[in-house]
PDB file of C-alpha atoms and ligand atoms in Angstrom:
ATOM      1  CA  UNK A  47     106.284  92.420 127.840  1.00 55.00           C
ATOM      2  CA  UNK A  48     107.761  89.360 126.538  1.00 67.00           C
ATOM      3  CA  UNK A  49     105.748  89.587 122.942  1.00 80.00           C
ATOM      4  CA  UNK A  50     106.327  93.531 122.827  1.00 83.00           C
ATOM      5  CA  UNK A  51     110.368  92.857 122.846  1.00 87.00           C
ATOM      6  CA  UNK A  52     109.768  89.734 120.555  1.00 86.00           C
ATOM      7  CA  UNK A  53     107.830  92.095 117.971  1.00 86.00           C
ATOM      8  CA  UNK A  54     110.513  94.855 118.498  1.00 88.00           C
ATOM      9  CA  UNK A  55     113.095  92.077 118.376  1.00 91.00           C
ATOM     10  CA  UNK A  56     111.565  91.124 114.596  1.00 89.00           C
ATOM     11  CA  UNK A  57     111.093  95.125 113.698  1.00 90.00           C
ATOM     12  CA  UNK A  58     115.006  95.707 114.896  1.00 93.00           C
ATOM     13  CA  UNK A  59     116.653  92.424 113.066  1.00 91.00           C
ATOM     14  CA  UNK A  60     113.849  92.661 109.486  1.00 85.00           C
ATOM     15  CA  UNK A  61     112.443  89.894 110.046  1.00 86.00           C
ATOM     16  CA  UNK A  62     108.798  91.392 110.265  1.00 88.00           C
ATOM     17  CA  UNK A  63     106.452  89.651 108.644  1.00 89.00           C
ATOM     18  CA  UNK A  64     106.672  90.495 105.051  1.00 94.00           C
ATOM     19  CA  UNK A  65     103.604  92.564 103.632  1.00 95.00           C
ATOM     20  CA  UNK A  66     101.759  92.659 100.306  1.00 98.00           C
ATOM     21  CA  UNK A  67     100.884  96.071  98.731  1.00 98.00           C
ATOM     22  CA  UNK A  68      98.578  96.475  95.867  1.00 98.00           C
ATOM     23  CA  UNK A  69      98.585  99.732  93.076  1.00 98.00           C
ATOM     24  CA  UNK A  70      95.540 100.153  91.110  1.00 98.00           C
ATOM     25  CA  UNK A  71      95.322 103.061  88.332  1.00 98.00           C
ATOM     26  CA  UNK A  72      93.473 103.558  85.390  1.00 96.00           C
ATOM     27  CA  UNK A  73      95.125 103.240  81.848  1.00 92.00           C
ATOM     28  CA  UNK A  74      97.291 106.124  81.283  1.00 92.00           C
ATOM     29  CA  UNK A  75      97.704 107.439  84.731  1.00 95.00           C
ATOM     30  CA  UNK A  76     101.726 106.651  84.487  1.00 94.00           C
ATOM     31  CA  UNK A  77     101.932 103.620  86.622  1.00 95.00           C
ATOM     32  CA  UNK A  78     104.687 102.252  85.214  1.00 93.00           C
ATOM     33  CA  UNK A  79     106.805 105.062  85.652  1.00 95.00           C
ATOM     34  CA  UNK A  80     105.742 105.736  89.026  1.00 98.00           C
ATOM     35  CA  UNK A  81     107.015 102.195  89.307  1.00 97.00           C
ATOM     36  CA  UNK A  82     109.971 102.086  87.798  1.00 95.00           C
ATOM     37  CA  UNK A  83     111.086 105.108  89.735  1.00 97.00           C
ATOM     38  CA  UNK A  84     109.465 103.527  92.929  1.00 97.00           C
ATOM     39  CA  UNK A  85     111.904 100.083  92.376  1.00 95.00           C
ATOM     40  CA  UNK A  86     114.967 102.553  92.753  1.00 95.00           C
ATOM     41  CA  UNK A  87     114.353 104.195  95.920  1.00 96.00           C
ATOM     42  CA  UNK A  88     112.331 101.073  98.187  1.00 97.00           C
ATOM     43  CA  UNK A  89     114.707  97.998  98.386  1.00 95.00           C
ATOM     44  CA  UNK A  90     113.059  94.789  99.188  1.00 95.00           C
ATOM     45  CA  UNK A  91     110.185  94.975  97.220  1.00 97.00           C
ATOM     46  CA  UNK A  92     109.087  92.422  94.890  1.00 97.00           C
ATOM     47  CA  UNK A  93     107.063  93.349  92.256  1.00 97.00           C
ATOM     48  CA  UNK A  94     105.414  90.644  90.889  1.00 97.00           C
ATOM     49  CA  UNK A  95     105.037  89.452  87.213  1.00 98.00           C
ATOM     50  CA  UNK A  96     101.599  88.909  86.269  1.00 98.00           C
ATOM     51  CA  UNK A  97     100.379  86.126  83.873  1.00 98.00           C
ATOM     52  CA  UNK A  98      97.994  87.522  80.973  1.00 98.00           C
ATOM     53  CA  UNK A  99      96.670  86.124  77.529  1.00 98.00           C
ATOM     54  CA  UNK A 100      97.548  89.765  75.849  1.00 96.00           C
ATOM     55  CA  UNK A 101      99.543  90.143  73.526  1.00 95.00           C
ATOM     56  CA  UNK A 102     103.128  91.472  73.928  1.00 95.00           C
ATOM     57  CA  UNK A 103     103.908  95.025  73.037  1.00 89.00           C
ATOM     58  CA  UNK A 104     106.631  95.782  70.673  1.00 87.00           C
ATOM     59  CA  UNK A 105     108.884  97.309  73.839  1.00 89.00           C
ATOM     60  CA  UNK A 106     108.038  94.165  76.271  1.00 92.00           C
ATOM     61  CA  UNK A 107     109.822  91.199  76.945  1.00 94.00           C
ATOM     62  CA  UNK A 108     107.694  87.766  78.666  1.00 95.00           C
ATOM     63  CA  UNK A 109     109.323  87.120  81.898  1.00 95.00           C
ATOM     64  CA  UNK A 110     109.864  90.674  82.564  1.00 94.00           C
ATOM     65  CA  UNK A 111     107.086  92.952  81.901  1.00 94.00           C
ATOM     66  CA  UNK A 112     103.973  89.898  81.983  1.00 97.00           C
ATOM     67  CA  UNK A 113     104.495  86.147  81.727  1.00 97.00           C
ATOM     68  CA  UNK A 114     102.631  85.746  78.320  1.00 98.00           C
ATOM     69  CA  UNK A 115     100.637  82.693  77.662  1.00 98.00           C
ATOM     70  CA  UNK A 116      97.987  81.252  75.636  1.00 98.00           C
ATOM     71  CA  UNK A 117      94.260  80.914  76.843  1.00 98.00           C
ATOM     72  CA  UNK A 118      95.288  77.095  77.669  1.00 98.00           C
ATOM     73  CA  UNK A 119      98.013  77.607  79.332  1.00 98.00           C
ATOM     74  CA  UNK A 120      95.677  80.460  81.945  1.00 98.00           C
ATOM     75  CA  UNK A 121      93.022  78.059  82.093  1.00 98.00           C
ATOM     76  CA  UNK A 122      95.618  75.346  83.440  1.00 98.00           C
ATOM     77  CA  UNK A 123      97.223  77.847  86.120  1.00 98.00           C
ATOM     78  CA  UNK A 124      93.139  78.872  87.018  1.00 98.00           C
ATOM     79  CA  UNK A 125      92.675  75.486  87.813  1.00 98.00           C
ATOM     80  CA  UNK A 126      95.587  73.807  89.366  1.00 98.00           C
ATOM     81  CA  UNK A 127      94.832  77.013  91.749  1.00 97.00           C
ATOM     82  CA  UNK A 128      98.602  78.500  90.833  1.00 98.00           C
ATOM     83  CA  UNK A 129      96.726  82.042  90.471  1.00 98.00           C
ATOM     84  CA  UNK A 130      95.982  84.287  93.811  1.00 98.00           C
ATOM     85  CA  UNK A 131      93.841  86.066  92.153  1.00 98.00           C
ATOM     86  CA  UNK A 132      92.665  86.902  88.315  1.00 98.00           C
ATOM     87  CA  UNK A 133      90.052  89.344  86.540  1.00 97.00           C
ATOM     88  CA  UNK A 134      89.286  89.608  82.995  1.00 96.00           C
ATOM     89  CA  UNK A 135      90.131  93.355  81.803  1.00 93.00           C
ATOM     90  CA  UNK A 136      89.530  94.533  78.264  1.00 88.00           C
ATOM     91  CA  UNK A 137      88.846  91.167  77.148  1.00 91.00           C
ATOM     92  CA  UNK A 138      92.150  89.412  78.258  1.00 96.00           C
ATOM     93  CA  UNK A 139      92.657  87.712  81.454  1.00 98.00           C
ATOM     94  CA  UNK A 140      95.457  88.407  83.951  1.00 98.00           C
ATOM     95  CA  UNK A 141      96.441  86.915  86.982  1.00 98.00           C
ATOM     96  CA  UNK A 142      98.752  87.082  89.484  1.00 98.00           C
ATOM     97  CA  UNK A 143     101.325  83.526  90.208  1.00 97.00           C
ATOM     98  CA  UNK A 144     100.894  82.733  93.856  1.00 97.00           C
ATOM     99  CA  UNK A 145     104.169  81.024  93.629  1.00 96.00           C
ATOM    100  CA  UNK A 146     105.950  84.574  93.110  1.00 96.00           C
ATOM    101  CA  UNK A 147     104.293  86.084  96.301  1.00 97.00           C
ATOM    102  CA  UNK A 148     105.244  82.630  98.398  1.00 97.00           C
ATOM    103  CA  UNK A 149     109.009  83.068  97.209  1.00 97.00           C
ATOM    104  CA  UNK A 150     109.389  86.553  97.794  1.00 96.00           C
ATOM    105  CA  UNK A 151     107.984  86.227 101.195  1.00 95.00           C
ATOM    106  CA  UNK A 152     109.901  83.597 102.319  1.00 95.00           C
ATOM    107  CA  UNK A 153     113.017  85.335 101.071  1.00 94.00           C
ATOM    108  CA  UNK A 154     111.504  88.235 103.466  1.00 93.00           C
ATOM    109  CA  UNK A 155     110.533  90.297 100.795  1.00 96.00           C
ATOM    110  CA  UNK A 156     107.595  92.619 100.312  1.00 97.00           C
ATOM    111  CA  UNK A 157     105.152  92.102  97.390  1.00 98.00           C
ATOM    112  CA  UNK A 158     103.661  94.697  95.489  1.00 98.00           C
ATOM    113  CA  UNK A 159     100.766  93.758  92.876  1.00 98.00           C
ATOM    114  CA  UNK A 160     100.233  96.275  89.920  1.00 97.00           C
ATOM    115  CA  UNK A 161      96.148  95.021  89.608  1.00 98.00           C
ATOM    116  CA  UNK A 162      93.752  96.294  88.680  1.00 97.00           C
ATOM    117  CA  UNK A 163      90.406  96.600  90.499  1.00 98.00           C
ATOM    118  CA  UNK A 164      88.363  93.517  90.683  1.00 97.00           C
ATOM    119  CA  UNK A 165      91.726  91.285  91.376  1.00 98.00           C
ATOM    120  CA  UNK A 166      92.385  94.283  93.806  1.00 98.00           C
ATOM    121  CA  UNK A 167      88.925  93.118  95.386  1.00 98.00           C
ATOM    122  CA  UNK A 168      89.494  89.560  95.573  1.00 98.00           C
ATOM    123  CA  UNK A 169      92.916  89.983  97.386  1.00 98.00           C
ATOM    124  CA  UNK A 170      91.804  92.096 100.260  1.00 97.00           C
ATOM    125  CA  UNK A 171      89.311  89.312 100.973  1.00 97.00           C
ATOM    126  CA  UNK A 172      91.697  86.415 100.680  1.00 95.00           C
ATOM    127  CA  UNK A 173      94.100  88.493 102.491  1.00 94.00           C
ATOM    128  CA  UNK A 174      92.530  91.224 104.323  1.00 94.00           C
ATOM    129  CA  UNK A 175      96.307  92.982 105.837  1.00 93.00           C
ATOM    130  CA  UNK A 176      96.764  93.834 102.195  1.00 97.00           C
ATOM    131  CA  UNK A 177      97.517  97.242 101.642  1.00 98.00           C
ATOM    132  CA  UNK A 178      95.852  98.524  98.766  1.00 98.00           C
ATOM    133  CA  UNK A 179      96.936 102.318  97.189  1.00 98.00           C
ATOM    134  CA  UNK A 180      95.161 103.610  94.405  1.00 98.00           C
ATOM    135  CA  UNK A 181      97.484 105.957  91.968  1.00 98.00           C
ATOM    136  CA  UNK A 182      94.900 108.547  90.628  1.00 98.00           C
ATOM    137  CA  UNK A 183      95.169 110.888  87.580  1.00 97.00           C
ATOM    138  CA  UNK A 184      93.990 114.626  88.871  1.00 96.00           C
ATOM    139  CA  UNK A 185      91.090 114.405  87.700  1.00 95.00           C
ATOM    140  CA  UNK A 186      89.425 112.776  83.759  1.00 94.00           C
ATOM    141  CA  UNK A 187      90.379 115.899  81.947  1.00 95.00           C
ATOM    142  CA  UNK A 188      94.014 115.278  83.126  1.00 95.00           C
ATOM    143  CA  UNK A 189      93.656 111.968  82.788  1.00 95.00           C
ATOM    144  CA  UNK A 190      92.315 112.706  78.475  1.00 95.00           C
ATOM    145  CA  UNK A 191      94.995 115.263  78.105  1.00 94.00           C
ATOM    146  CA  UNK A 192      97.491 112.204  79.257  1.00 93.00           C
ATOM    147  CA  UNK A 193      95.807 109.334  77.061  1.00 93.00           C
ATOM    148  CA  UNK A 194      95.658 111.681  73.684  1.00 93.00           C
ATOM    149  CA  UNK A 195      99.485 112.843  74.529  1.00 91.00           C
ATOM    150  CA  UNK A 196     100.500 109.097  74.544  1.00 88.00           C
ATOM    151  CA  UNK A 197      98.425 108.512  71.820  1.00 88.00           C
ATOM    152  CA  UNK A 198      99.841 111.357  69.680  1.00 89.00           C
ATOM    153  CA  UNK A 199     103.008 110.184  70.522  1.00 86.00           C
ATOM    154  CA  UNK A 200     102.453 106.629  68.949  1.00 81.00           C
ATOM    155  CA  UNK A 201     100.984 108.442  65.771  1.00 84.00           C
ATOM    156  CA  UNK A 202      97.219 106.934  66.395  1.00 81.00           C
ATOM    157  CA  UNK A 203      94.744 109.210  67.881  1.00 79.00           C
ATOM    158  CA  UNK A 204      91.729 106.958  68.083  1.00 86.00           C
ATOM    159  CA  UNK A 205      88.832 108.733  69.644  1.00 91.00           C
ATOM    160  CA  UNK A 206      86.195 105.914  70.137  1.00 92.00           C
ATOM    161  CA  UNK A 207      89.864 104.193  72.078  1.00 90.00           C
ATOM    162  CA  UNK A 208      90.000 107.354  73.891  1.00 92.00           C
ATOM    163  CA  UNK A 209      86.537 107.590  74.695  1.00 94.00           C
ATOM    164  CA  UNK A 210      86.442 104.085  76.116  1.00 93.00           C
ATOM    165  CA  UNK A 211      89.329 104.187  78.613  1.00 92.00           C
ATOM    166  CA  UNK A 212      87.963 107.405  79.951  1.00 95.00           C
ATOM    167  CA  UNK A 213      84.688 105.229  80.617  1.00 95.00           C
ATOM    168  CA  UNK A 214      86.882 102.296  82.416  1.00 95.00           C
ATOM    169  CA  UNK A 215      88.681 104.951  84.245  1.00 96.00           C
ATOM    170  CA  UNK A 216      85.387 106.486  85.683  1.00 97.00           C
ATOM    171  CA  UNK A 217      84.171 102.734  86.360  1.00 97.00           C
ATOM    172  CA  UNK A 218      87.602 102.076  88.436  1.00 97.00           C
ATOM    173  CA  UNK A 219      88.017 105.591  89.844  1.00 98.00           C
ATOM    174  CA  UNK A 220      84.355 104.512  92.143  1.00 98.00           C
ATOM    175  CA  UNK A 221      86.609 102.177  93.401  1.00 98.00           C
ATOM    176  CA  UNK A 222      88.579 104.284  95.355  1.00 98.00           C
ATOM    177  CA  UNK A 223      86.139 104.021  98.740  1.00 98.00           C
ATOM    178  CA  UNK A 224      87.366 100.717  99.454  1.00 97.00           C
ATOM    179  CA  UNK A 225      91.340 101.589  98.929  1.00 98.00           C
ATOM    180  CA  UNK A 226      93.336 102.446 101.763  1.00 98.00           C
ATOM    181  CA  UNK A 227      95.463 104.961 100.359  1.00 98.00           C
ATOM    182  CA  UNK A 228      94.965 107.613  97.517  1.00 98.00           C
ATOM    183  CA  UNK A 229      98.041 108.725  95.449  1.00 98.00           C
ATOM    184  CA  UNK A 230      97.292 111.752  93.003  1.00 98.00           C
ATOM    185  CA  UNK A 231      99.740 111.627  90.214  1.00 97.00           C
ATOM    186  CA  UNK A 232      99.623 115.116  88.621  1.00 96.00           C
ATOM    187  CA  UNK A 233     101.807 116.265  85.468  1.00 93.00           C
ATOM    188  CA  UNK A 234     104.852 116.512  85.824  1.00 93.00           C
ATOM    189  CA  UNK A 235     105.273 116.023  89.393  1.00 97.00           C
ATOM    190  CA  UNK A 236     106.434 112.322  89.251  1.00 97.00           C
ATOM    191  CA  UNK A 237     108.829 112.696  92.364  1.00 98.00           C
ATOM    192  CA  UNK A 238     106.131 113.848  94.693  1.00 98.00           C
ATOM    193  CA  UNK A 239     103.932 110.945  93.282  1.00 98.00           C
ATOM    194  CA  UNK A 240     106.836 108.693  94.217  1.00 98.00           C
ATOM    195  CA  UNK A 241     107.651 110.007  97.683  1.00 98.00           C
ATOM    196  CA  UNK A 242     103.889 109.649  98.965  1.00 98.00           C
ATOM    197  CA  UNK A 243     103.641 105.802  97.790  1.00 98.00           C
ATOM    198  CA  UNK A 244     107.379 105.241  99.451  1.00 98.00           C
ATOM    199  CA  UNK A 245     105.864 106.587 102.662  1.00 98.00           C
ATOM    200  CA  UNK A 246     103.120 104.841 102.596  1.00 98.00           C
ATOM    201  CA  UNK A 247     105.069 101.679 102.264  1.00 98.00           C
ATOM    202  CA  UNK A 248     107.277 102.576 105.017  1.00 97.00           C
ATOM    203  CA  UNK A 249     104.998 103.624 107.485  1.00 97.00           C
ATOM    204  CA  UNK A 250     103.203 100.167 106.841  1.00 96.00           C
ATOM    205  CA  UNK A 251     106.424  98.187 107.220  1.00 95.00           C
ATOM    206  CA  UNK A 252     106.801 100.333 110.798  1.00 94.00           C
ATOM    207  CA  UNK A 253     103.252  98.906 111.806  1.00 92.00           C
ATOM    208  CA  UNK A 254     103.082  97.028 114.986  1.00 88.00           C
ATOM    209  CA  UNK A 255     101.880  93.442 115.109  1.00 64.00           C
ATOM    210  CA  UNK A 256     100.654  93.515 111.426  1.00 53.00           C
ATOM    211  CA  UNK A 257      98.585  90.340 110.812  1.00 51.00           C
ATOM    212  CA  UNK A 258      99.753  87.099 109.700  1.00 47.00           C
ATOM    213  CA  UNK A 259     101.277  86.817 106.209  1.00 54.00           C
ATOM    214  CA  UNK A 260      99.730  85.240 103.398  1.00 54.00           C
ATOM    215  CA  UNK A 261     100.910  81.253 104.165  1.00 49.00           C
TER     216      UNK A 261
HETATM  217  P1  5GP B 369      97.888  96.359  80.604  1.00 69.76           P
HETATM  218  O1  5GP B 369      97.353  95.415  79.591  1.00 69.76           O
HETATM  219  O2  5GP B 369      97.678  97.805  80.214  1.00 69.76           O
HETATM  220  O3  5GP B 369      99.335  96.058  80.949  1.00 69.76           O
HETATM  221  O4  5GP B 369      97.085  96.139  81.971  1.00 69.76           O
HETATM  222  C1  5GP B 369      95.695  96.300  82.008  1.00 69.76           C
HETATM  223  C2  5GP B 369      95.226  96.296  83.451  1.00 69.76           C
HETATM  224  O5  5GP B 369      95.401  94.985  84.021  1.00 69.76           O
HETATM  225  C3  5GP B 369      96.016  97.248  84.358  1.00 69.76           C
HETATM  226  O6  5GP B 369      95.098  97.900  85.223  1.00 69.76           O
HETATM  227  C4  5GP B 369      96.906  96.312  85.148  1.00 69.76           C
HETATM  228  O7  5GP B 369      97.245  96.848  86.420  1.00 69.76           O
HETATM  229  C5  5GP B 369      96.009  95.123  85.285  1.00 69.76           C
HETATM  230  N1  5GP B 369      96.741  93.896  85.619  1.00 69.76           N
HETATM  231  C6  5GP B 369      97.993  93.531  85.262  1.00 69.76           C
HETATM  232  N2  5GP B 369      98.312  92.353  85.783  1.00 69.76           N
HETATM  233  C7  5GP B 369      97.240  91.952  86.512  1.00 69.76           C
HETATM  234  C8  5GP B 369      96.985  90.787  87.318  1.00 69.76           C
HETATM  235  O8  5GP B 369      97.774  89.885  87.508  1.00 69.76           O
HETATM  236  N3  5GP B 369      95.757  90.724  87.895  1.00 69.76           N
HETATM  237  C9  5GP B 369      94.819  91.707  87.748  1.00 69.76           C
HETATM  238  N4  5GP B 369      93.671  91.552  88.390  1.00 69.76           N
HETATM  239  N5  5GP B 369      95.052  92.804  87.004  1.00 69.76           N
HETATM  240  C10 5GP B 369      96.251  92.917  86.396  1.00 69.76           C
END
């Protein structure tokens, strides 16, 4: 009795332990949208900045949208063992700071990790209470009509580019067995997309006795 009214005790104040979510989704399946929508309707949520050797694009900003950094200066993180996790995608690296996901947690903030598959992979089994959630396109002839809009829209239809994300897509969409959750995010229905993955996140932070945080 005494640890049920000590775990409703934590529930009742917030002072659950704090969880870490992961969202995988192919290129062009809107993540960023989803999350940018997500950030105004779940508060305490940290989402964290990742750490790649890509180059910027013209709209980001370092510090904001990636921590940019030069092959070096990955390698050094890699190895001093600041990096939770980190996969090689399209032939860049990324990786997520395990300093961000310490801070947030001990400010009793959630974490959520935009990664993609393999980092996805290496985080359950580091951590296995991670919650991962996979945001899907409706299927690869939404997910073409999507990566030729966008395309269109910059002014460079590339085919062969077009081509290959479909392939990485198919490669990531086997993933989706060892997800947790499945998100479909069909055209034009962004709010629904949103509501599902806020659900999800709120029925996890109503979970009884989740398992120790990441320490
Ligand atoms: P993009 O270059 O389009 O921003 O991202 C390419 C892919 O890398 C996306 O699937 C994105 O979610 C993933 N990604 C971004 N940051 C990280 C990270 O820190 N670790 C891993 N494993 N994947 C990441």
């Amino acid at each position: 009795m005494t640890g049920a009214l000590a775990v409703l005790e934590r529930h009742a104040s917030g002072s659950r332990s704090p969880r870490l979510f992961v969202l995988s989704a192919p290129s062009g399946t809107g993540k960023d949208t989803v999350l940018g929508a997500l950030r105004a309707v779940v508060r305490g949520l940290h989402v964290a900045i990742a750490a790649t050797t890509r180059l910027p694009r013209p709209t980001e900003v370092s510090g904001t949208h990636y921590h940019f950094v030069s092959e070096g200066e990955f390698a050094r993180l890699r190895d001093a063992g600041e990096l939770l996790e980190e996969a090689s995608y399209a032939g860049r690296w990324y990786g997520t700071p395990a300093d961000q996901v310490r801070d947030a947690f001990s400010r009793g903030e959630d974490v959520l990790l935009k990664i993609e598959v393999q980092g996805a992979a290496t985080v359950r089994l580091k951590h296995p209470d991670t919650v991962l959630i996979f945001l899907a396109p409706a299927g690869i002839d939404d997910l073409r009509e999507r990566l030729e809009r966008a395309a269109a829209e910059r002014g460079v239809v590339d085919p062969d580019e077009i081509a290959r994300r479909l392939g990485e897509a198919q490669r990531e969409i086997a993933c989706i067995p060892g997800y947790d959750y499945l998100v479909v995010n069909h055209l034009g229905r962004l709010d629904e997309t949103v509501r599902r993955i806020a659900a999800i996140i709120e029925a996890e932070r109503a979970r009884v006795s989740p398992r120790p945080a990441l320490s």
